CSV table of C-alpha atoms and ligand atoms in Angstrom, one decimal:
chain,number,residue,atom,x,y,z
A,982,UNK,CA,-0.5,-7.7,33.4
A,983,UNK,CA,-2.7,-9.9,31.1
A,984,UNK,CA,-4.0,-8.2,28.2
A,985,UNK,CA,-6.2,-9.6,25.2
A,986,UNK,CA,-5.4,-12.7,24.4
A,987,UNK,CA,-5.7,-12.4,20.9
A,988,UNK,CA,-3.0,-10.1,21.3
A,989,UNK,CA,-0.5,-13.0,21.6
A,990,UNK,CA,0.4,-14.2,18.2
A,991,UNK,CA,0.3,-10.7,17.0
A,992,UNK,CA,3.8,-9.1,15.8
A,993,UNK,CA,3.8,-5.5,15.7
A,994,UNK,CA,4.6,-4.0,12.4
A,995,UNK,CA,7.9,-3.4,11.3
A,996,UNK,CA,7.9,0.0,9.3
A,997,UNK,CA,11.0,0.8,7.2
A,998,UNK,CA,13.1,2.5,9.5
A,999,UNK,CA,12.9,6.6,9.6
A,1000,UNK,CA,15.9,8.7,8.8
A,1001,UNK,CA,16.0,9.9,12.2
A,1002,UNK,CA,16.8,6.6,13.6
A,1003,UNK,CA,19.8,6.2,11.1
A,1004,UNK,CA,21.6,9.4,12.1
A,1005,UNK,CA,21.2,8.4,15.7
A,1006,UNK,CA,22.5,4.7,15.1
A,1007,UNK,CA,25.1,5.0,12.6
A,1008,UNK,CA,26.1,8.3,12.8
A,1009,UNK,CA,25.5,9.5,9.8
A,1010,UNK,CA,24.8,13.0,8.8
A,1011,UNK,CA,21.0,12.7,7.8
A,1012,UNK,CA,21.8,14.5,3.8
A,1013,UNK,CA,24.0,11.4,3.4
A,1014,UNK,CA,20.9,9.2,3.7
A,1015,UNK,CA,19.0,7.9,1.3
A,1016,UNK,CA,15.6,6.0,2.6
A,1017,UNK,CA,13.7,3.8,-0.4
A,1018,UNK,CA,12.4,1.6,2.3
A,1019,UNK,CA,8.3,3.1,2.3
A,1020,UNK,CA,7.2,3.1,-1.2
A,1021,UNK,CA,7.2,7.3,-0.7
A,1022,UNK,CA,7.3,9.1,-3.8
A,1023,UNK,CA,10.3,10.8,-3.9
A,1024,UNK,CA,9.7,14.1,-5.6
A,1025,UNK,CA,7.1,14.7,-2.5
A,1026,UNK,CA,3.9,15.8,-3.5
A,1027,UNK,CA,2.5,18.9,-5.7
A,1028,UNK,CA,3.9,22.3,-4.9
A,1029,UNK,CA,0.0,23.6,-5.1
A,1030,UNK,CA,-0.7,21.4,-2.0
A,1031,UNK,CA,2.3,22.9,0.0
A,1032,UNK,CA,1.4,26.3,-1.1
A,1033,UNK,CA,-2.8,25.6,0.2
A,1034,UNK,CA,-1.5,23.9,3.8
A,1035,UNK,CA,0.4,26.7,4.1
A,1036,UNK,CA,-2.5,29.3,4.0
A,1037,UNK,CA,-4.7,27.6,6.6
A,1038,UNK,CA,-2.3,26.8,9.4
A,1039,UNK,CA,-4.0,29.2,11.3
A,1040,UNK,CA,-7.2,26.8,11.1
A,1041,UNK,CA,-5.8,24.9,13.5
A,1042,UNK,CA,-7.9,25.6,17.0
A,1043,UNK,CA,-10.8,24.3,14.9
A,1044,UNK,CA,-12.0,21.1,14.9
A,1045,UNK,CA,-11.5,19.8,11.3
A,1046,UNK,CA,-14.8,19.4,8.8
A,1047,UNK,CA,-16.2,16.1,10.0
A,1048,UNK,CA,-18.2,15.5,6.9
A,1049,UNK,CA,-14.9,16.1,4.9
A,1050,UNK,CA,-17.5,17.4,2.2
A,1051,UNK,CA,-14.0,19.1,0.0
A,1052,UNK,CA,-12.4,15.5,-0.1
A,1053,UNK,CA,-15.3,13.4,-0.8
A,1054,UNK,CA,-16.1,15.5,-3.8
A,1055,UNK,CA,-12.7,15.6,-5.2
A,1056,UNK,CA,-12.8,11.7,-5.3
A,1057,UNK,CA,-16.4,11.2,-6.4
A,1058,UNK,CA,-15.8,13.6,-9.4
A,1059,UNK,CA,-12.3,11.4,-9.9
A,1060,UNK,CA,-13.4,8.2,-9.8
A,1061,UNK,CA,-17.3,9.1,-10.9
A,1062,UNK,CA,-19.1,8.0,-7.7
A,1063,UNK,CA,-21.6,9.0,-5.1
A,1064,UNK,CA,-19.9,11.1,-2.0
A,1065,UNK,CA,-21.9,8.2,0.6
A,1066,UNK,CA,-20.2,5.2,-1.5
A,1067,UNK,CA,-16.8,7.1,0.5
A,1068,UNK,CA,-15.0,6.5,3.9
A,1069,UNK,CA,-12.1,8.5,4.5
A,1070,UNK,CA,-9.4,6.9,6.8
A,1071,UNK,CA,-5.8,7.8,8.5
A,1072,UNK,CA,-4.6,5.9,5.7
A,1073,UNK,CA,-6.0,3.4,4.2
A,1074,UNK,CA,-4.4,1.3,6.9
A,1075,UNK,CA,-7.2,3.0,8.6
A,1076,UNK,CA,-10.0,1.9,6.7
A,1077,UNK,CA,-8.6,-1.6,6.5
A,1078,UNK,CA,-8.8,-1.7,10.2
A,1079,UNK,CA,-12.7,-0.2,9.8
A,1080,UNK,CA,-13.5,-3.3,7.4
A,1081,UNK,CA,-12.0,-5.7,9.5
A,1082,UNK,CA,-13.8,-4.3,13.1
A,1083,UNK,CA,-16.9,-4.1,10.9
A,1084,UNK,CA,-17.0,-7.0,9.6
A,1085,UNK,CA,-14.8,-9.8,11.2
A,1086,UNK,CA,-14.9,-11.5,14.5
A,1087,UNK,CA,-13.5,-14.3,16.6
A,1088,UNK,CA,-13.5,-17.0,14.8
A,1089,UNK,CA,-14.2,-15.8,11.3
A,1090,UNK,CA,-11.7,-16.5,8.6
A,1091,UNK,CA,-9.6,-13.8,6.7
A,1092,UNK,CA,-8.4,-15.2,3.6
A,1093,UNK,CA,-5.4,-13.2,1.8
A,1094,UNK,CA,-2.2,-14.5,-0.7
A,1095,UNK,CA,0.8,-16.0,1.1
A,1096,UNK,CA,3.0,-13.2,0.7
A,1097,UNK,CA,1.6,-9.9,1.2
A,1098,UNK,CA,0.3,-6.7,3.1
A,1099,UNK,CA,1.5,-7.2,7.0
A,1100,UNK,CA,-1.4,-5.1,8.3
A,1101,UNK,CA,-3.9,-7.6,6.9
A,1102,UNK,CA,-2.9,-10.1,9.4
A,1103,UNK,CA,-2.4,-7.7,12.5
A,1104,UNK,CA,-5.9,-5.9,12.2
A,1105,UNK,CA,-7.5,-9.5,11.5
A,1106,UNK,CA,-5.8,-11.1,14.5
A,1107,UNK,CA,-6.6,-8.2,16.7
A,1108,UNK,CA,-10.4,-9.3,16.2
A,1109,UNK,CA,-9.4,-13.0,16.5
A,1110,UNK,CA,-9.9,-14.2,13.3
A,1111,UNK,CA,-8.3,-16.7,11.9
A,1112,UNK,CA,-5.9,-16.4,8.6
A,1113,UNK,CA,-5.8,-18.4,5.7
A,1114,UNK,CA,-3.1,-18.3,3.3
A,1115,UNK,CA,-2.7,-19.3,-0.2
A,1116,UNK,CA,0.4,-21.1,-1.4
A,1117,UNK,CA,2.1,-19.2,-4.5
A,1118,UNK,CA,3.6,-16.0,-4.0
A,1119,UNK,CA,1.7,-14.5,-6.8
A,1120,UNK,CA,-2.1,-14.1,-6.4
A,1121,UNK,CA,-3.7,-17.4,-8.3
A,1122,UNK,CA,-7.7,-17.1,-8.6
A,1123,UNK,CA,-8.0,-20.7,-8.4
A,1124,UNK,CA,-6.2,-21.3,-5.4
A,1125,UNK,CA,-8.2,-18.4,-3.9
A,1126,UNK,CA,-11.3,-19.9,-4.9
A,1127,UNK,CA,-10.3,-23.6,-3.7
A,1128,UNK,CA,-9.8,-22.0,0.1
A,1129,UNK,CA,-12.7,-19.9,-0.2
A,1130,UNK,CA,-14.8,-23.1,-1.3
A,1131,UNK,CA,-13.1,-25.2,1.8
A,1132,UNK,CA,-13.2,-22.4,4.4
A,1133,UNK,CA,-15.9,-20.1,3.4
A,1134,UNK,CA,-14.3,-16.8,5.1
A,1135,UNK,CA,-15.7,-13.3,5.8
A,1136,UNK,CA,-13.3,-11.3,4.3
A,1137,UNK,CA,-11.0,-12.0,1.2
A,1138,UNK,CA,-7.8,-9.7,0.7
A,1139,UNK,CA,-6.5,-9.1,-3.0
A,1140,UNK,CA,-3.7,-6.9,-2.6
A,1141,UNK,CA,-3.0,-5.2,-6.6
A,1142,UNK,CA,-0.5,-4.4,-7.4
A,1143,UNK,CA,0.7,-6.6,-4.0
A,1144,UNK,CA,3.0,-5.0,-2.0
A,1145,UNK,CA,5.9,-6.0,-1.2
A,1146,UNK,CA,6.6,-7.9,-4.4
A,1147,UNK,CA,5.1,-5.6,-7.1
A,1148,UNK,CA,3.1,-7.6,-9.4
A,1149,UNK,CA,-0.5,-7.3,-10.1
A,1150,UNK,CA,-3.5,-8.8,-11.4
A,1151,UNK,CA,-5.4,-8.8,-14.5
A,1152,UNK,CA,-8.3,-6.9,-13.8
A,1153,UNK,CA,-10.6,-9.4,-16.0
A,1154,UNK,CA,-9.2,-12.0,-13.8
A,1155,UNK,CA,-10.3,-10.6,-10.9
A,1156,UNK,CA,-13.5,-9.4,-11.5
A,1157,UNK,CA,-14.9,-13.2,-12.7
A,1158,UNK,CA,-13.1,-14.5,-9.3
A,1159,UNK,CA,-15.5,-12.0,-7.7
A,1160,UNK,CA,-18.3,-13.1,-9.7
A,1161,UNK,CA,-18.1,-16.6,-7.8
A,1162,UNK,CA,-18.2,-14.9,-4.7
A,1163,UNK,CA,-21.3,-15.3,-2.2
A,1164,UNK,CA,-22.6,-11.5,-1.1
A,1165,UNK,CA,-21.7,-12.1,2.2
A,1166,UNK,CA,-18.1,-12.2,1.7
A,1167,UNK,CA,-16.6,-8.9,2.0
A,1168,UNK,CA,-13.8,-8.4,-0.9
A,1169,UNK,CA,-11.4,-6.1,-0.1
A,1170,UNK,CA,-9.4,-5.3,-3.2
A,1171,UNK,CA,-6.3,-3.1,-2.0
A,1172,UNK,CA,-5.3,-0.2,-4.8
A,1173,UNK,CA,-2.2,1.4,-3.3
A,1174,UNK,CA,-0.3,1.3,-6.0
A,1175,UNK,CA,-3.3,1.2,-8.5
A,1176,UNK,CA,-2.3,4.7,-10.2
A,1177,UNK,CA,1.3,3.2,-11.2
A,1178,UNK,CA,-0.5,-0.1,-12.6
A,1179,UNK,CA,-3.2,2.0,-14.5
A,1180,UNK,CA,-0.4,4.0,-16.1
A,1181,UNK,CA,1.9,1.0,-16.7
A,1182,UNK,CA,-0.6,-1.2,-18.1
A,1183,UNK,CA,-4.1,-1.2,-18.6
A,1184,UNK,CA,-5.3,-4.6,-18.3
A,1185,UNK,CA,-4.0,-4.6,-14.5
A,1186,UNK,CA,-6.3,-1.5,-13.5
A,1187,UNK,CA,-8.9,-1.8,-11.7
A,1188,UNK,CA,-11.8,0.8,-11.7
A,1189,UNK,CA,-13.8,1.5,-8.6
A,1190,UNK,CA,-17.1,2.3,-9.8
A,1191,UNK,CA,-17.2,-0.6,-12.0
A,1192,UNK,CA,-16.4,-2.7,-8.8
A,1193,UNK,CA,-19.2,-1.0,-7.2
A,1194,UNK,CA,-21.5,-0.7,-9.9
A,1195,UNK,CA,-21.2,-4.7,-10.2
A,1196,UNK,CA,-20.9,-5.7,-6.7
A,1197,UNK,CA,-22.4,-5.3,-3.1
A,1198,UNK,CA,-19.7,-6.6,-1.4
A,1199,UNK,CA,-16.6,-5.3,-2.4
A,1200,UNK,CA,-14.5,-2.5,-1.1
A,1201,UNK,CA,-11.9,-0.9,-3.0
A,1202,UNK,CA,-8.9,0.9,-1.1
A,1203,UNK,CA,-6.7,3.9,-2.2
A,1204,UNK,CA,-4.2,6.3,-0.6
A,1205,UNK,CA,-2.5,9.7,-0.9
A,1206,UNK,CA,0.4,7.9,0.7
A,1207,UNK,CA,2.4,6.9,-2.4
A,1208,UNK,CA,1.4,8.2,-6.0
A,1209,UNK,CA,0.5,11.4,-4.3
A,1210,UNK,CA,3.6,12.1,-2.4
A,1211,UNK,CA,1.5,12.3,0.9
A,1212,UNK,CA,2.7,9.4,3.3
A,1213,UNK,CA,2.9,12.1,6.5
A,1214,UNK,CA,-0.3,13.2,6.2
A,1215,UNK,CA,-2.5,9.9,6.5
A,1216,UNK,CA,-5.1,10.2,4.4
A,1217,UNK,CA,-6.7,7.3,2.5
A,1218,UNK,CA,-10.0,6.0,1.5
A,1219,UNK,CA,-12.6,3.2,0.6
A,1220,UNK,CA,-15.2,3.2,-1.8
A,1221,UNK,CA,-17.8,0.6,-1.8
A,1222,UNK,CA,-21.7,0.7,-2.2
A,1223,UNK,CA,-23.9,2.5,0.9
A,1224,UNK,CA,-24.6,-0.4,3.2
A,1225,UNK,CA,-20.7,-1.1,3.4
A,1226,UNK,CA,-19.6,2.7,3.7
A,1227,UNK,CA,-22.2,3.0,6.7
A,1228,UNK,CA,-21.0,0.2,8.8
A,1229,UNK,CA,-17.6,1.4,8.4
A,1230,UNK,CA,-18.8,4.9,9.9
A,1231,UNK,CA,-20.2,2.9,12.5
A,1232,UNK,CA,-16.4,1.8,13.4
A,1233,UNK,CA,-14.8,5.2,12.7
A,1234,UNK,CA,-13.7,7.3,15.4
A,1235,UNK,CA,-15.0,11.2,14.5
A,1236,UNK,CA,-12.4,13.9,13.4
A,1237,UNK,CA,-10.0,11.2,12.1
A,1238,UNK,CA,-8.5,13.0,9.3
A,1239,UNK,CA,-6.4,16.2,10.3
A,1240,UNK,CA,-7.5,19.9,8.8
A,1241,UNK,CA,-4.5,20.0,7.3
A,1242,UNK,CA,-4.5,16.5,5.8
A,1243,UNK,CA,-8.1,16.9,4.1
A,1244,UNK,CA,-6.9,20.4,2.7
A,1245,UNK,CA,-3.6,18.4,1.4
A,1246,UNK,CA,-5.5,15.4,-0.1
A,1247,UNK,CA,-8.3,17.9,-1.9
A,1248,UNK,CA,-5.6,19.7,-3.4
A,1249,UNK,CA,-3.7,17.1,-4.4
A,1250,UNK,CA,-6.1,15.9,-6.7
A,1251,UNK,CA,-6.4,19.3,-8.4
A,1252,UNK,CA,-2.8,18.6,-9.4
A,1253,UNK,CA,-3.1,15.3,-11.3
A,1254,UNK,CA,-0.2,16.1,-14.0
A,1255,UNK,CA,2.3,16.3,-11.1
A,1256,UNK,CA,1.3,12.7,-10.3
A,1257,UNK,CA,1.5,11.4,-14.3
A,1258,UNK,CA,4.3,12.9,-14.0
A,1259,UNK,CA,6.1,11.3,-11.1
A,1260,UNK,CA,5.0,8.1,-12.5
A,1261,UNK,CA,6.4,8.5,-15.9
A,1262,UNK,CA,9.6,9.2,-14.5
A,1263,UNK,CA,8.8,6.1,-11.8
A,1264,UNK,CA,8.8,3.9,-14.7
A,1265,UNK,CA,11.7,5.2,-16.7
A,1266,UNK,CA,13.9,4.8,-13.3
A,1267,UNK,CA,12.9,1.4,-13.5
A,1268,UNK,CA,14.5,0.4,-16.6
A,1269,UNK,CA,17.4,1.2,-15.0
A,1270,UNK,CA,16.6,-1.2,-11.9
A,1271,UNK,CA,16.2,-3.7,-14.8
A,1272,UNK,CA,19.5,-3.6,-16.4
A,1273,UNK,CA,20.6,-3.4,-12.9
A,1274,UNK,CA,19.8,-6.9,-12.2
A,1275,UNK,CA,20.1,-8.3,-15.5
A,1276,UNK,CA,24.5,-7.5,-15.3
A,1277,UNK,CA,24.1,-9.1,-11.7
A,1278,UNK,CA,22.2,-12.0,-12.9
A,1279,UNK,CA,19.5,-11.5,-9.9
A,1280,UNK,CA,15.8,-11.9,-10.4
A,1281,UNK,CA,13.5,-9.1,-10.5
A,1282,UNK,CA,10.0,-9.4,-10.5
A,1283,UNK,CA,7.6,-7.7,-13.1
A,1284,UNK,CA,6.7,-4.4,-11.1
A,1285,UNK,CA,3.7,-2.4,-11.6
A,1286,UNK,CA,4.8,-0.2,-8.6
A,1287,UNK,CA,7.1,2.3,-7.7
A,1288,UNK,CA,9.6,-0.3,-5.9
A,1289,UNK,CA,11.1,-3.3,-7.2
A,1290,UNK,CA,11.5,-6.7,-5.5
A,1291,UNK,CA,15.2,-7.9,-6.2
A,1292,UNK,CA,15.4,-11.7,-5.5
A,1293,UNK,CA,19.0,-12.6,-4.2
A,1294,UNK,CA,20.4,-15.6,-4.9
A,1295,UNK,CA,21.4,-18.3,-1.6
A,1296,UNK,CA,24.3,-17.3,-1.2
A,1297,UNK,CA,23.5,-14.0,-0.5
A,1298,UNK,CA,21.5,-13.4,3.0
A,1299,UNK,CA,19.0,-10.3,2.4
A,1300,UNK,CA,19.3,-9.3,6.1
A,1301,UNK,CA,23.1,-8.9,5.6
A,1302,UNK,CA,22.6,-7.0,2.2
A,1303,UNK,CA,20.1,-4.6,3.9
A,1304,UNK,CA,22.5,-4.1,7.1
A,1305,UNK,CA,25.2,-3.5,4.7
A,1306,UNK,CA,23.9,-0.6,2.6
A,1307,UNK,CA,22.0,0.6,6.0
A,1308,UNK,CA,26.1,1.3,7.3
A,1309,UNK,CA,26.3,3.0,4.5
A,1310,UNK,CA,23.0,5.4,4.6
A,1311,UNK,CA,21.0,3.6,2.0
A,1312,UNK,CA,17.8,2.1,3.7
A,1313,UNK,CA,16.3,-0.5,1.9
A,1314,UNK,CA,13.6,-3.1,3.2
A,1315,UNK,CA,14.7,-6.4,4.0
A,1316,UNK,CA,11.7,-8.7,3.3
A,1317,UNK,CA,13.2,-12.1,5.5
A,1318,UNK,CA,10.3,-11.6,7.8
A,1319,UNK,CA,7.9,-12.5,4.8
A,1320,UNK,CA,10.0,-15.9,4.4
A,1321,UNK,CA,11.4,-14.1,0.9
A,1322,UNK,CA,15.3,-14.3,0.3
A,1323,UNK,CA,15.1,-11.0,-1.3
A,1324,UNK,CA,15.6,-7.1,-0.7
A,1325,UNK,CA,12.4,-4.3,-1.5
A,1326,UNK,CA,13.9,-0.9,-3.1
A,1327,UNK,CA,11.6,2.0,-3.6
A,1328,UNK,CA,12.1,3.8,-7.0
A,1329,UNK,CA,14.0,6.8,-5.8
A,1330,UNK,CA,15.2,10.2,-7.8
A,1331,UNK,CA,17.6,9.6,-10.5
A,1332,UNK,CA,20.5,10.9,-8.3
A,1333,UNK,CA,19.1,8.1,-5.1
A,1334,UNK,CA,19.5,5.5,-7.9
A,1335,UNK,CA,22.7,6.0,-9.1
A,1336,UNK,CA,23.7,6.0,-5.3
A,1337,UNK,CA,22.0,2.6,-4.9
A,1338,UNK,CA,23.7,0.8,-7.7
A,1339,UNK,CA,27.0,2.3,-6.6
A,1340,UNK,CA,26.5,0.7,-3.0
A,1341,UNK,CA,24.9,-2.4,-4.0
A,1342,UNK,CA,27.3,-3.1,-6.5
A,1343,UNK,CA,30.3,-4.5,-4.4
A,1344,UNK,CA,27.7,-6.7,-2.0
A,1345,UNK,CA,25.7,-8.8,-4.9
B,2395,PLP,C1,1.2,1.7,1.8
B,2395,PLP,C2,0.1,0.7,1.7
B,2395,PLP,C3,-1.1,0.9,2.3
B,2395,PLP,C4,-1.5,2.0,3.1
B,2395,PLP,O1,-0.9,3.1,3.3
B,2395,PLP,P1,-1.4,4.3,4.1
B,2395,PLP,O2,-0.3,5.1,4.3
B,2395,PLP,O3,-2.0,3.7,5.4
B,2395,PLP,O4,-2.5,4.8,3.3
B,2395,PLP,C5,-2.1,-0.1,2.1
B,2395,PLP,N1,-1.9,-1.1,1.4
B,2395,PLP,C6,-0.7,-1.4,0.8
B,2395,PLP,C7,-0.5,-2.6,0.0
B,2395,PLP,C8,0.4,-0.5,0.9
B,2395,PLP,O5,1.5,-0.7,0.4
């Protein structure tokens, strides 16, 4: 059967492998497994949230609130904006895919750094747009503006803090790149790990109604996925100013966010010193991460995440490393398929951490 053609060049993604999949392959029993492939907080999320799904699971015949009124005000009164400057997505992945459908086409160009988020490229291909890469595997304004000047694309990507390598932007940086922008160049600046950068370091964060207070053609992206402890329930969001938000809702499919997952989400925010929580103890794990590399003498780069980037030297293949600890129950992202020599560990509990230096140990 012929399908799409765009479809060709497209590589599904590769999502970090489930537990599941491990006790099937391996045959390991699945508490001897420890996952820090997805960037999931590992304490979960709020015990207020579990408690509130709890109590409406008999909702579930019903159709959820469409207008997703609890949500929307929740993250206007957090991030002091209007409820219409808000699209809720199944993910943010979701709403990436909105921006792309809404905005891109074949033909346009989609202009994002040379080592980032894979989803990017898939949604952006699926439209048959073309991609343009920069060079350095940190985002660099000035190369961004030199392909934006040569290639004049309808969407530009800034991924901060980037995932999968972990370092961010200064904000200040970034918001006189946008300056130079023309309106008609949708700006897409990715927060998923914004909450860890604001709380590691305030000249990396990035606030959303300043973005949209200044610009008309920027759309900021957050999730419940990480910080929040909420990766199974999908819920993410973009905030941008109205004209954006309504051709997104012209993309959206209705009823795309679970009754349970808006309940979740609107709850979770009620709970904010859980998160600060979970992030100070994020960032104190890190250290350890740190130390980990310095006694091995590998390269880690400055993280403003809850994951760190460890970048092996030659002599030691990353796919073998990750294949290695997977044998053992320890799944860890192998990021070969970006063209990096170098292994993607998500900031576990401090038990999970001691278990990853103790199997990493012997390989590096
Ligand atoms: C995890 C992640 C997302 C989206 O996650 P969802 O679960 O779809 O909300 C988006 N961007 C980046 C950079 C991520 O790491």
């Amino acid at each position: 059967m012929k399908f799409n053609s765009a479809l060709e060049n497209i590589k599904s993604y590769e999502a970090g492998k489930p537990i599941e999949l491990v006790v099937r392959e391996y045959g390991i029993d699945k508490d001897q497994i420890v996952k820090l492939a997805s960037n999931e907080n590992p304490f979960g999320c709020s015990p207020k949230v579990k408690e509130a799904v709890r109590a409406i699971v008999d909702n579930m015949a019903l159709y959820p609130d469409d207008s997703m009124v609890k949500l929307k005000k929740g993250l206007s009164e957090k991030y002091g904006i209007k409820m219409n400057e808000l699209v809720i997505g199944a993910g943010s992945d979701q709403v990436i895919e909105f921006a792309i459908h809404a905005k891109a086409h074949g033909g346009s160009k989609v202009l994002m750094n040379s080592v980032t988020f894979a989803m990017y490229e898939i949604y952006a291909k699926q439209v048959g747009a073309e991609i343009i890469r920069t060079a350095s595997r940190e985002h660099k304004m000035e190369e961004f503006y030199a392909l934006y000047q040569e290639h004049n694309p309808s969407i530009i990507f800034l991924c901060t803090p980037n995932n999968p390598t972990g370092d961010a932007l200064d904000a200040g940086e970034m918001l006189s790149f946008i300056e130079k922008i023309d309106s008609d160049t949708l700006v897409i600046v990715d927060g998923a790990y914004m909450e860890y950068a604001r709380f590691k370091d305030p000249t990396k964060a990035v606030e959303p109604c300043e973005l949209i207070e200044r610009f008309d053609n920027v759309l900021f992206l957050g999730t419940f996925s990480k910080a929040y402890g909420l990766g199974g329930m999908r819920v993410g969001y973009g905030i941008a100013q109205g004209p954006i938000i309504e051709a997104l809702y012209k993309v959206r499919p209705p009823f795309n966010i679970t009754t349970l997952s808006l309940e979740a989400a609107s709850v979770a925010l009620e709970d904010e010193a859980f998160v600060q929580e979970c992030i100070a103890d994020n960032f104190s794990q890190m250290v350890r991460y740190e130390d980990f590399a310095r006694t091995k003498g590998i390269h880690i780069i400055e993280s403003y995440t809850n994951f760190v980037t460890l970048s092996l030297p030659e002599e030691k293949n990353s796919s073998i490393i990750a294949q290695e600890l997977l044998k053992k129950g320890m799944i860890v992202r192998d990021l070969s398929s970006y063209g990096l020599n170098a292994i993607r560990v998500t900031i576990g509990t401090s038990a999970q951490n001691d278990r990853f230096f103790e199997l990493t140990d012997s390989l590096v």
